[in-house]
Short mmCIF file of C-alpha atoms in Angstrom, two decimals:
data_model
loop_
_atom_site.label_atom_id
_atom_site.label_comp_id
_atom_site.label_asym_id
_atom_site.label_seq_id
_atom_site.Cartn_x
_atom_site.Cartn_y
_atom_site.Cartn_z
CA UNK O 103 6.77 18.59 -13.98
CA UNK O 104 5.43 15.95 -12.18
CA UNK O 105 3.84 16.71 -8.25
CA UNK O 106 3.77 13.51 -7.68
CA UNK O 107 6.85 10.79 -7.61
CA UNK O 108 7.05 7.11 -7.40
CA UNK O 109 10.69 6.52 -8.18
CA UNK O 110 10.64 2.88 -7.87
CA UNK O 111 9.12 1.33 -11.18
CA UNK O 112 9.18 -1.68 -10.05
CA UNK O 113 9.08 -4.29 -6.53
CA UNK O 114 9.60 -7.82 -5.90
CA UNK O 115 8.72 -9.34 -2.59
CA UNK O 116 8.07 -12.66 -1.31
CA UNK O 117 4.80 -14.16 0.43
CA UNK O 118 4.31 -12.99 3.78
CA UNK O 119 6.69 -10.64 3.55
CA UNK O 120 6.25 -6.76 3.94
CA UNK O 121 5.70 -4.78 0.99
CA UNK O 122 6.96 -1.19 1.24
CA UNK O 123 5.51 1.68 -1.44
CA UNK O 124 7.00 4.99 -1.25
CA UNK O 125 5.68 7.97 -2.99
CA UNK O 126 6.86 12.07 -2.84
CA UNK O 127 5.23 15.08 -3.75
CA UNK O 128 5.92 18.23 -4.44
CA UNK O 129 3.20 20.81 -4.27
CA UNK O 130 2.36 21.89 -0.56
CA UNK O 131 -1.67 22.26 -1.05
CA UNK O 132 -2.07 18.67 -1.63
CA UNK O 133 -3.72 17.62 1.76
CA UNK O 134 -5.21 14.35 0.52
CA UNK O 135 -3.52 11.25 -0.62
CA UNK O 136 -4.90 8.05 -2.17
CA UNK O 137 -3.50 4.69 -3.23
CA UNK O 138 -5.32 2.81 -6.06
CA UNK O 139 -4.18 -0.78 -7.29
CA UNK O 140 -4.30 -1.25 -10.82
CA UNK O 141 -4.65 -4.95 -12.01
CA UNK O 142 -3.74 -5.44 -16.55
CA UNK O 143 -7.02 -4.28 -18.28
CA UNK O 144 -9.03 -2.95 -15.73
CA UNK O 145 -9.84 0.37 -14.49
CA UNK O 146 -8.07 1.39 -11.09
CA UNK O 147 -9.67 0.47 -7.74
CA UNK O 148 -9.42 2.97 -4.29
CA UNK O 149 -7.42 0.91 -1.74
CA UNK O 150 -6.88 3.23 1.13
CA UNK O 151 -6.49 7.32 2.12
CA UNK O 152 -5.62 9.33 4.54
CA UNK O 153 -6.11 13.54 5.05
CA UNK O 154 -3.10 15.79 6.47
CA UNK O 155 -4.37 15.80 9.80
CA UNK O 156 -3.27 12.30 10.34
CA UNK O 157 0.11 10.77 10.02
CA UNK O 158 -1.50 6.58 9.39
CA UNK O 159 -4.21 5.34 8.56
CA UNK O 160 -4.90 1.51 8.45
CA UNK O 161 -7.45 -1.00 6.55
CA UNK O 162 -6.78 -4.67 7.20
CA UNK O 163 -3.04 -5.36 5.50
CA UNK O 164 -2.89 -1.90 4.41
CA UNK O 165 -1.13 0.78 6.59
CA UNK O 166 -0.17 4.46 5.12
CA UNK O 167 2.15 6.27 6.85
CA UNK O 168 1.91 10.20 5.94
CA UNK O 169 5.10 12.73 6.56
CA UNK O 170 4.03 16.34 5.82
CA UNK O 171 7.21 17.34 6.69
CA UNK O 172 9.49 15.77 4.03
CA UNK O 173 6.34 15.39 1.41
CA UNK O 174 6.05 11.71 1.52
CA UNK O 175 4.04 8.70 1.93
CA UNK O 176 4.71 5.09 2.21
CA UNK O 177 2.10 1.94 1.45
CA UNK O 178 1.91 -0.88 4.14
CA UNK O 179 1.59 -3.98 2.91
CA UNK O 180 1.51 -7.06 5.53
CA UNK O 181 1.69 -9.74 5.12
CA UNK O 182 1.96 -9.68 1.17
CA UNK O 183 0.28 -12.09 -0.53
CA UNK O 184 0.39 -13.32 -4.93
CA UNK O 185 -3.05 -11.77 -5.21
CA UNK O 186 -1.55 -7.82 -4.26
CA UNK O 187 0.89 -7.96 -7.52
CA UNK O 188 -0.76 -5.25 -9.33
CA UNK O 189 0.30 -1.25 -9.76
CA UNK O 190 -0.12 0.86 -7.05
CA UNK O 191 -0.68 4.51 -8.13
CA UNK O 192 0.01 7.02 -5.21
CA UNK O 193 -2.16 10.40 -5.98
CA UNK O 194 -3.30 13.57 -4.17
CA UNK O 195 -5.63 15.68 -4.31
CA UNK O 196 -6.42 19.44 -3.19
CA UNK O 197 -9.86 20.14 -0.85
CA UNK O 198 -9.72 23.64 -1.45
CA UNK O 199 -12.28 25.78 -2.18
CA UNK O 200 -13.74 24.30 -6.00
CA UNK O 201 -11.65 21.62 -5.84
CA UNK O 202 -12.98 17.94 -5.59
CA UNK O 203 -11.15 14.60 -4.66
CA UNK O 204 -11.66 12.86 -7.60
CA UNK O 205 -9.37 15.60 -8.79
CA UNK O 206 -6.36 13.52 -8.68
CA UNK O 207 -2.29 13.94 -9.75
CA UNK O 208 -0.65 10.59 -9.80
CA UNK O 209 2.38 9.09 -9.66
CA UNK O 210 3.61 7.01 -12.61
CA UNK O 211 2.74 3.73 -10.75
CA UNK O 212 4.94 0.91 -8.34
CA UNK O 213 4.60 -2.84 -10.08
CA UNK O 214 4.34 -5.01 -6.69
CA UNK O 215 5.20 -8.41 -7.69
CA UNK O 216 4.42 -10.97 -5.04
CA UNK O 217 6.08 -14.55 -5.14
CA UNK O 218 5.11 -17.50 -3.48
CA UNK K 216 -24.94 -1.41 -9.25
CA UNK K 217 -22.63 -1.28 -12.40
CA UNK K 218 -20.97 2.01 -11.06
CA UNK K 219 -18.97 3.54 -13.93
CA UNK K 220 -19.55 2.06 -17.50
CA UNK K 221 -17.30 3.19 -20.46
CA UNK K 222 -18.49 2.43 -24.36
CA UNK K 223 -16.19 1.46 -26.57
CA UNK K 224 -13.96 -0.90 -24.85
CA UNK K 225 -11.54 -0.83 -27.82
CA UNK K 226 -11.36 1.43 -30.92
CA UNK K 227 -8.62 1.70 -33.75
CA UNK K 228 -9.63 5.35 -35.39
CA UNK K 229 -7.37 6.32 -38.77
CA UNK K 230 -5.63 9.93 -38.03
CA UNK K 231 -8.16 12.80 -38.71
CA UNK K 232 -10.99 10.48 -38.02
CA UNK K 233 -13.29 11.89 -34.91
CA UNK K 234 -15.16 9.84 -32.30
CA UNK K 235 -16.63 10.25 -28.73
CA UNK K 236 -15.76 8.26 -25.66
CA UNK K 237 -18.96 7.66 -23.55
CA UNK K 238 -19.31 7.74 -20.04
CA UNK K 239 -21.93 6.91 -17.54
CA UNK K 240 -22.03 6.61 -13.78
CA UNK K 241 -24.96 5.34 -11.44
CA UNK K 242 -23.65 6.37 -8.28
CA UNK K 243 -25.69 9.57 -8.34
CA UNK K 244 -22.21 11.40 -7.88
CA UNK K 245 -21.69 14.99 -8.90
CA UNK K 246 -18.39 14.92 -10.28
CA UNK K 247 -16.98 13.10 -13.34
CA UNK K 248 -13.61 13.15 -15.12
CA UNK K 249 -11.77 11.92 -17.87
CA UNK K 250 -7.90 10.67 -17.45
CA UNK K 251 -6.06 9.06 -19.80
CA UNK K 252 -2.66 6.50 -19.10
CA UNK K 253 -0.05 6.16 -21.02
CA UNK K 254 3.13 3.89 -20.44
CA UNK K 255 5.26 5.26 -17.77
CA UNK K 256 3.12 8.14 -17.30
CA UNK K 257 0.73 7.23 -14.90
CA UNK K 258 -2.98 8.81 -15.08
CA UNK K 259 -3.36 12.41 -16.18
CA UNK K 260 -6.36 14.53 -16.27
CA UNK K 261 -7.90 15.99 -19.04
CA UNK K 262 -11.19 17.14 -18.34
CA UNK K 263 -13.45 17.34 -15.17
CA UNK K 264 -16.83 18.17 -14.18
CA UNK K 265 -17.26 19.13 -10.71
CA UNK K 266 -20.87 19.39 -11.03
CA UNK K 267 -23.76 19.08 -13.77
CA UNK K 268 -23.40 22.03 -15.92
CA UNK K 269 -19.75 22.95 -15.09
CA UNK K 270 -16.97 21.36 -17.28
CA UNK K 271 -13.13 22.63 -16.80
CA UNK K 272 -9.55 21.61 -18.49
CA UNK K 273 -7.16 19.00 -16.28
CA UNK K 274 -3.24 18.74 -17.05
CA UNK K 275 -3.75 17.97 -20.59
CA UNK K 276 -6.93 19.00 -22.57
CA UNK K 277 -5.65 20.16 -26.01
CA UNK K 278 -7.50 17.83 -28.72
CA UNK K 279 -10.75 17.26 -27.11
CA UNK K 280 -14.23 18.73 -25.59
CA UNK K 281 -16.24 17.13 -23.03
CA UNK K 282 -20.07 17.25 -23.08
CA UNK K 283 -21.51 16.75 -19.44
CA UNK K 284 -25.06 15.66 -20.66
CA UNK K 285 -26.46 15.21 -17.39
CA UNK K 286 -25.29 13.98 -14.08
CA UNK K 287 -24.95 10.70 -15.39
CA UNK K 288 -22.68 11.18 -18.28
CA UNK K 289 -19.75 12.88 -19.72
CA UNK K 290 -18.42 12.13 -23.17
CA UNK K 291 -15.32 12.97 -24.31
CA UNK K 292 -14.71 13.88 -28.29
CA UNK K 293 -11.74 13.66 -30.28
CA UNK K 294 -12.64 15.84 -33.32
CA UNK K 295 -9.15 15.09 -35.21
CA UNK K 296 -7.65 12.04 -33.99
CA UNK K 297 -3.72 11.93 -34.02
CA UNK K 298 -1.21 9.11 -33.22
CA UNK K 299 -0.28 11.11 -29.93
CA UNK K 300 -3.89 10.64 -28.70
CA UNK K 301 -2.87 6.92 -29.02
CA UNK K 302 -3.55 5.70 -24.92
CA UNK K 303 -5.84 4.04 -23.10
CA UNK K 304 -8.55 6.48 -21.20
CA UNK K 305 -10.41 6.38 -18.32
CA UNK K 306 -13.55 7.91 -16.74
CA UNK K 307 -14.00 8.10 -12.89
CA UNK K 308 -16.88 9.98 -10.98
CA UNK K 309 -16.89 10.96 -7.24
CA UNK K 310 -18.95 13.11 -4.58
CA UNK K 311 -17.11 16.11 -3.53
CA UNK K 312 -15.39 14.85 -0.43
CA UNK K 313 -14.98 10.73 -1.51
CA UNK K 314 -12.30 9.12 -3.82
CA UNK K 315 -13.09 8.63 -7.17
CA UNK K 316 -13.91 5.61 -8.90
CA UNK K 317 -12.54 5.11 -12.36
CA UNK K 318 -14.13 2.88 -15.23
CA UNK K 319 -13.02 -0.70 -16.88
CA UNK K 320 -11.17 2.13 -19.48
CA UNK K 321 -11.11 2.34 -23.33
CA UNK K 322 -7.99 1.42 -25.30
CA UNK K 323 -7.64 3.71 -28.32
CA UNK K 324 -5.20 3.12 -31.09
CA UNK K 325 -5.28 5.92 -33.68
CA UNK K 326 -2.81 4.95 -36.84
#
């Protein structure tokens, strides 16, 4: 069963436009989330995080916008521009005792497609 | 600074054959993992090693061992191939408290 959701497969936005990610989880000890973008044949790169205790955190283009309450979290993406279209992965992670943040469940992955 | 480096890059194994996956990081980071991806699937654990000298099973560890050599690298062994082990597989290392970051991957076809 999967803890971690991305129900949209797919997402098609145009240049300098807003690009909206949403992901949902399930299991209430997560109290890290990540977003990695995934370009064809390469290993997935860290784009931006944010801990429990906040509810955004922002790099640059990228905001993510945290809801403990109803278990989700949304990717920021403004403006968009041809060079995001990639996967984005949403995952989360436990910092429990023995647990480590590399320790990741992810989501089955959003393809952003950017057009000019 | 290559960070994570992953040997082969590609491999076509025959069903039964065995191989190992190699893994090494430079980022002096204590924790290593294996995940593999698979279409629709997203990334799934299948081994970790929190620290040198500590190995434990992720989401889906049945048909291979890990071998955490030393903090620099963790192998992963496929002792009896199968088509289901047919994905592409990544290693990724990271402190305790930082994100992790994953290798180029390995594409394995097993036939």
């Amino acid at each position: 069963d999967q803890q971690v959701k991305q129900n949209s497969p797919s997402l098609s936005v145009q240049e300098g436009r807003i690009s909206i990610l949403n992901c949902d989880y399930t299991n209430s000890m997560f109290d890290y989330f990540l977003w990695y973008k995934k370009y064809p044949a390469e290993g997935p790169t860290f784009l931006i995080s944010i801990s429990s205790i906040k509810d955004k955190n922002e790099d640059g283009r990228f905001t993510v916008f945290l809801n403990k309450s109803a278990k989700h979290l949304s990717l920021h993406i403004v403006p968009s521009q041809p060079g995001d279209s990639a996967v984005y992965f949403c995952a989360a992670s436990s910092s429990g005792r023995g647990s480590t943040l590399g320790r990741l469940y992810f989501g089955r992955g959003t393809q952003l497609t950017v057009w000019p | 600074n290559a960070g994570v480096t992953q040997t082969p890059k590609f491999q076509v194994l025959k069903t039964g054959q065995s191989m190992t996956l190699q893994c090494a990081q430079d980022m002096n980071h204590n924790s290593m993992y294996w995940y593999r991806q698979d279409p629709g699937m997203g990334l799934r654990l299948i081994y970790y090693s929190a620290s040198e000298g500590t190995t434990d099973k992720g989401e889906v560890p049945n048909g291979y061992n890990v071998s955490r050599l030393n903090k620099r690298e963790f192998s992963l062994r496929l002792e009896s191939a199968a088509p289901s082990q047919t994905s592409v597989y990544f290693c990724a290392s990271s402190l305790r408290d930082t994100e992790a970051f994953f290798g180029q991957g390995t594409r394995l076809t097993v036939v």
